[in-house]
Tab-separated table of C-alpha atoms in Angstrom:
chain	number	residue	atom	x	y	z
A	19	MET	CA	-17.425	-53.461	19.661
A	20	LYS	CA	-16.500	-49.946	18.406
A	21	ASN	CA	-15.097	-49.827	14.904
A	22	SER	CA	-11.552	-48.529	15.172
A	23	ASN	CA	-11.631	-47.297	11.572
A	24	GLU	CA	-14.526	-45.018	12.212
A	25	SER	CA	-13.709	-41.429	11.177
A	26	PHE	CA	-15.178	-38.192	12.667
A	27	ILE	CA	-15.411	-34.624	11.547
A	28	THR	CA	-13.409	-32.262	13.600
A	29	LEU	CA	-15.107	-28.898	14.272
A	30	GLU	CA	-12.725	-25.920	14.060
A	31	PRO	CA	-13.176	-23.495	16.942
A	32	TYR	CA	-14.195	-19.941	16.065
A	33	ASN	CA	-11.420	-17.481	16.531
A	34	PRO	CA	-12.457	-13.916	16.424
A	35	LEU	CA	-8.854	-12.731	16.237
A	36	ASP	CA	-8.030	-14.990	13.266
A	37	LYS	CA	-5.843	-13.042	10.831
A	38	ARG	CA	-8.249	-13.699	7.928
A	39	ARG	CA	-11.144	-12.330	9.859
A	40	ILE	CA	-9.213	-9.344	10.977
A	41	GLY	CA	-8.112	-8.734	7.384
A	42	GLU	CA	-11.739	-8.884	6.146
A	43	GLN	CA	-12.946	-6.589	8.869
A	44	VAL	CA	-10.245	-4.039	8.091
A	45	ALA	CA	-10.826	-4.161	4.371
A	46	THR	CA	-14.512	-3.687	4.819
A	47	ALA	CA	-13.837	-0.641	7.207
A	48	LEU	CA	-11.389	0.820	4.681
A	49	LEU	CA	-13.717	0.416	1.681
A	50	ALA	CA	-16.420	2.235	3.675
A	51	GLN	CA	-14.345	5.363	3.705
A	52	PRO	CA	-14.859	8.149	1.109
A	53	ILE	CA	-12.648	8.479	-1.929
A	54	LYS	CA	-10.512	11.649	-2.144
A	55	ASN	CA	-8.107	13.071	-4.655
A	56	LEU	CA	-4.315	13.612	-4.264
A	57	PRO	CA	-2.777	15.906	-3.097
A	58	PRO	CA	-4.721	15.739	0.332
A	59	GLU	CA	-6.251	18.710	2.061
A	60	LYS	CA	-4.784	19.227	5.495
A	61	PHE	CA	-6.326	17.069	8.235
A	62	ILE	CA	-5.512	15.563	11.583
A	63	GLY	CA	-5.171	11.807	12.093
A	64	ALA	CA	-3.017	8.747	12.105
A	65	GLY	CA	-3.678	5.323	10.730
A	66	VAL	CA	-3.614	3.467	7.355
A	67	TYR	CA	-4.424	4.479	3.743
A	68	ALA	CA	-4.764	2.937	0.410
A	69	LEU	CA	-3.920	4.638	-2.946
A	70	TYR	CA	-5.837	3.810	-6.188
A	71	TYR	CA	-4.769	4.153	-9.808
A	72	THR	CA	-7.189	5.025	-12.532
A	73	GLY	CA	-4.767	6.022	-15.354
A	74	ASP	CA	-4.049	4.533	-18.721
A	75	LEU	CA	-0.466	3.135	-18.281
A	76	PRO	CA	-0.692	-0.108	-20.145
A	77	SER	CA	1.105	-2.204	-17.531
A	78	TYR	CA	-1.530	-1.247	-14.915
A	79	SER	CA	-4.654	-1.631	-17.118
A	80	LEU	CA	-5.945	-4.650	-15.255
A	81	LEU	CA	-5.671	-2.892	-11.987
A	82	ALA	CA	-7.068	0.413	-13.177
A	83	SER	CA	-10.110	-1.406	-14.631
A	84	ARG	CA	-10.975	-2.439	-10.969
A	85	ASN	CA	-10.963	1.178	-9.884
A	86	LYS	CA	-12.865	2.908	-12.658
A	87	ASN	CA	-16.526	3.890	-12.671
A	88	GLU	CA	-16.072	4.959	-9.068
A	89	GLN	CA	-15.465	1.334	-7.870
A	90	TYR	CA	-12.055	1.693	-6.279
A	91	LEU	CA	-11.713	-2.076	-5.398
A	92	LEU	CA	-7.956	-2.657	-5.683
A	93	PRO	CA	-5.314	-0.419	-4.306
A	94	ILE	CA	-1.950	0.026	-5.991
A	95	TYR	CA	-0.359	0.825	-2.667
A	96	VAL	CA	-1.224	0.448	0.995
A	97	GLY	CA	0.663	2.264	3.826
A	98	LYS	CA	0.605	3.538	7.339
A	99	ALA	CA	1.247	6.677	9.170
A	100	VAL	CA	1.926	6.549	12.895
A	101	PRO	CA	2.156	9.543	15.349
A	102	GLU	CA	5.603	10.660	16.327
A	103	GLY	CA	5.166	9.363	19.959
A	104	ALA	CA	4.285	5.860	18.652
A	105	ARG	CA	7.640	5.652	16.933
A	106	LYS	CA	9.332	5.735	20.261
A	107	GLY	CA	7.155	3.083	21.720
A	108	GLY	CA	4.732	5.343	23.646
A	109	GLN	CA	0.992	5.383	23.340
A	110	VAL	CA	-0.478	8.514	21.926
A	111	ALA	CA	-3.728	10.158	22.973
A	112	ASN	CA	-6.459	10.519	20.307
A	113	ASP	CA	-6.175	14.364	20.499
A	114	THR	CA	-2.511	14.334	19.744
A	115	GLN	CA	-2.480	12.256	16.527
A	116	GLY	CA	-0.998	15.144	14.560
A	117	PHE	CA	-0.815	15.319	10.859
A	118	ALA	CA	0.733	11.910	10.233
A	119	LEU	CA	-1.567	10.779	7.507
A	120	TYR	CA	-1.629	14.049	5.757
A	121	LYS	CA	2.177	14.421	5.786
A	122	ARG	CA	2.609	10.819	4.390
A	123	LEU	CA	0.033	11.319	1.647
A	124	SER	CA	1.517	14.709	0.763
A	125	ASP	CA	4.959	12.968	0.401
A	126	HIS	CA	3.404	10.406	-1.934
A	127	ALA	CA	1.808	13.120	-3.952
A	128	LYS	CA	5.234	14.768	-4.493
A	129	SER	CA	6.729	11.398	-5.505
A	130	ILE	CA	4.043	10.691	-8.006
A	131	SER	CA	4.235	14.248	-9.464
A	132	ALA	CA	7.987	13.819	-9.941
A	133	ALA	CA	7.653	10.549	-11.849
A	134	LYS	CA	7.887	11.184	-15.656
A	135	ASN	CA	5.260	8.546	-16.578
A	136	LEU	CA	2.633	9.182	-13.988
A	137	ARG	CA	-0.112	11.820	-13.466
A	138	LEU	CA	-1.199	12.833	-10.050
A	139	SER	CA	-4.805	13.308	-11.294
A	140	ASP	CA	-4.834	9.493	-11.909
A	141	PHE	CA	-4.629	8.778	-8.197
A	142	GLN	CA	-7.157	8.708	-5.453
A	143	PHE	CA	-6.921	7.610	-1.824
A	144	ARG	CA	-8.910	6.365	1.165
A	145	VAL	CA	-7.787	6.676	4.797
A	146	LEU	CA	-8.770	4.869	7.888
A	147	ALA	CA	-8.024	6.309	11.319
A	148	VAL	CA	-6.715	3.609	13.608
A	149	ASP	CA	-5.531	3.588	17.290
A	150	ASP	CA	-1.752	3.685	17.180
A	151	ILE	CA	-1.094	0.232	18.758
A	152	TRP	CA	-3.164	-1.310	15.870
A	153	ILE	CA	-1.724	0.595	12.906
A	154	PRO	CA	1.189	-1.868	12.129
A	155	LEU	CA	-1.115	-4.860	12.176
A	156	THR	CA	-3.808	-3.091	10.149
A	157	GLU	CA	-1.271	-2.255	7.486
A	158	SER	CA	-0.059	-5.859	7.372
A	159	MET	CA	-3.555	-7.193	7.056
A	160	LEU	CA	-4.424	-4.799	4.192
A	161	ILE	CA	-1.302	-5.839	2.283
A	162	GLU	CA	-2.056	-9.452	2.754
A	163	LYS	CA	-5.629	-8.948	1.702
A	164	PHE	CA	-5.049	-6.767	-1.496
A	165	LEU	CA	-1.452	-7.664	-2.432
A	166	PRO	CA	-0.820	-4.215	-3.876
A	167	VAL	CA	1.672	-4.234	-6.721
A	168	TRP	CA	3.746	-1.324	-5.260
A	169	ASN	CA	4.009	-3.212	-1.921
A	170	CYS	CA	4.610	-6.702	-3.189
A	171	LEU	CA	6.539	-6.333	-6.467
A	172	LEU	CA	7.593	-2.763	-7.390
A	173	GLU	CA	9.113	-1.872	-4.069
A	174	GLY	CA	10.557	1.498	-2.992
A	175	PHE	CA	7.643	4.000	-3.479
A	176	GLY	CA	7.563	4.932	0.147
A	177	ASN	CA	11.329	5.484	0.474
A	178	HIS	CA	12.871	8.787	1.305
A	179	ASP	CA	16.187	10.287	0.254
A	180	PRO	CA	18.896	8.055	1.924
A	181	GLY	CA	21.232	11.004	2.312
A	182	LYS	CA	24.679	11.701	1.001
A	183	GLY	CA	26.404	8.926	2.988
A	184	ARG	CA	24.437	6.269	1.247
A	185	LYS	CA	24.715	7.119	-2.370
A	186	ASN	CA	26.208	3.658	-3.044
A	187	MET	CA	22.766	2.202	-2.438
A	188	MET	CA	20.849	0.599	-5.308
A	189	LYS	CA	18.021	2.593	-6.875
A	190	PRO	CA	14.572	1.197	-5.792
A	191	ALA	CA	12.636	-0.741	-8.340
A	192	TRP	CA	9.913	1.877	-8.205
A	193	ASP	CA	12.338	4.508	-9.292
A	194	CYS	CA	13.634	2.377	-12.122
A	195	TYR	CA	10.194	2.020	-13.561
A	196	HIS	CA	8.897	5.466	-12.687
A	197	PRO	CA	12.003	7.726	-12.891
A	198	GLY	CA	11.834	11.241	-11.805
A	199	ARG	CA	12.648	11.643	-8.055
A	200	THR	CA	15.901	13.719	-7.958
A	201	TRP	CA	17.473	11.899	-5.134
A	202	ALA	CA	17.061	8.504	-6.731
A	203	GLU	CA	18.802	9.530	-9.898
A	204	HIS	CA	22.178	9.615	-8.056
A	205	LEU	CA	21.890	6.013	-6.772
A	206	LYS	CA	23.243	2.899	-8.489
A	207	HIS	CA	21.268	1.472	-11.282
A	208	TYR	CA	18.625	-1.159	-10.312
A	209	SER	CA	19.508	-4.824	-11.041
A	210	LYS	CA	16.692	-5.017	-13.661
A	211	THR	CA	15.673	-2.875	-16.580
A	212	ALA	CA	12.356	-0.934	-16.877
A	213	GLU	CA	11.377	-3.397	-19.664
A	214	GLN	CA	11.922	-6.330	-17.436
A	215	LEU	CA	9.880	-4.707	-14.674
A	216	ASP	CA	7.117	-3.957	-17.133
A	217	LYS	CA	6.770	-7.582	-17.922
A	218	GLU	CA	6.889	-8.585	-14.276
A	219	ILE	CA	4.062	-6.187	-13.459
A	220	ARG	CA	1.860	-7.461	-16.181
A	221	ASP	CA	2.500	-11.006	-15.204
A	222	TYR	CA	1.926	-10.275	-11.552
A	223	LEU	CA	-1.492	-8.608	-12.227
A	224	LYS	CA	-2.537	-11.434	-14.550
A	225	LYS	CA	-1.745	-13.983	-11.868
A	226	GLN	CA	-3.560	-11.899	-9.305
A	227	PHE	CA	-6.683	-11.940	-11.486
A	228	ASN	CA	-6.179	-15.506	-12.560
A	229	LEU	CA	-5.922	-14.614	-16.210
């Protein structure tokens, strides 16, 4: 008679589209791309990118240590740049990708240059050209993989001027900690102080590195 208490090991089926596997594949592909300095030289392409910090701002010291000596292992920010046609829901041919990545990285270079406590020379980037239908998923997977501090904690780096009609909006956390962008100076004060954000950044990175 068969023992009803007998237990069995359940084999998990291999799923090639599992989010974790996709994340690993995307991260590997991104890390294989060459490192370049901001601001970018003009180039054609759309896809995803990662920004790396190698400066000496104390709150980012743990992060910067992972990127020095030409390692570039942990991005401070991950983003995407989609072709104009993709924003309207249409597919875009490879030969009409435009300057999406170049324009986005150029905007970021201007934001960093405007910040009073950052130096543009402390930032590098990688780009990965991606078919437009996969760009949003690729960005999500990279954020989930690396948990960049400017994506997950100090939000607002990728924001643009909200316009005159939205001056009652609150200043982004990024602009509170890295003041300098002219348009952000006219917004309402952020709910936390720069000192509070400094502590949160340090605690976030310590937790990320299990320290």
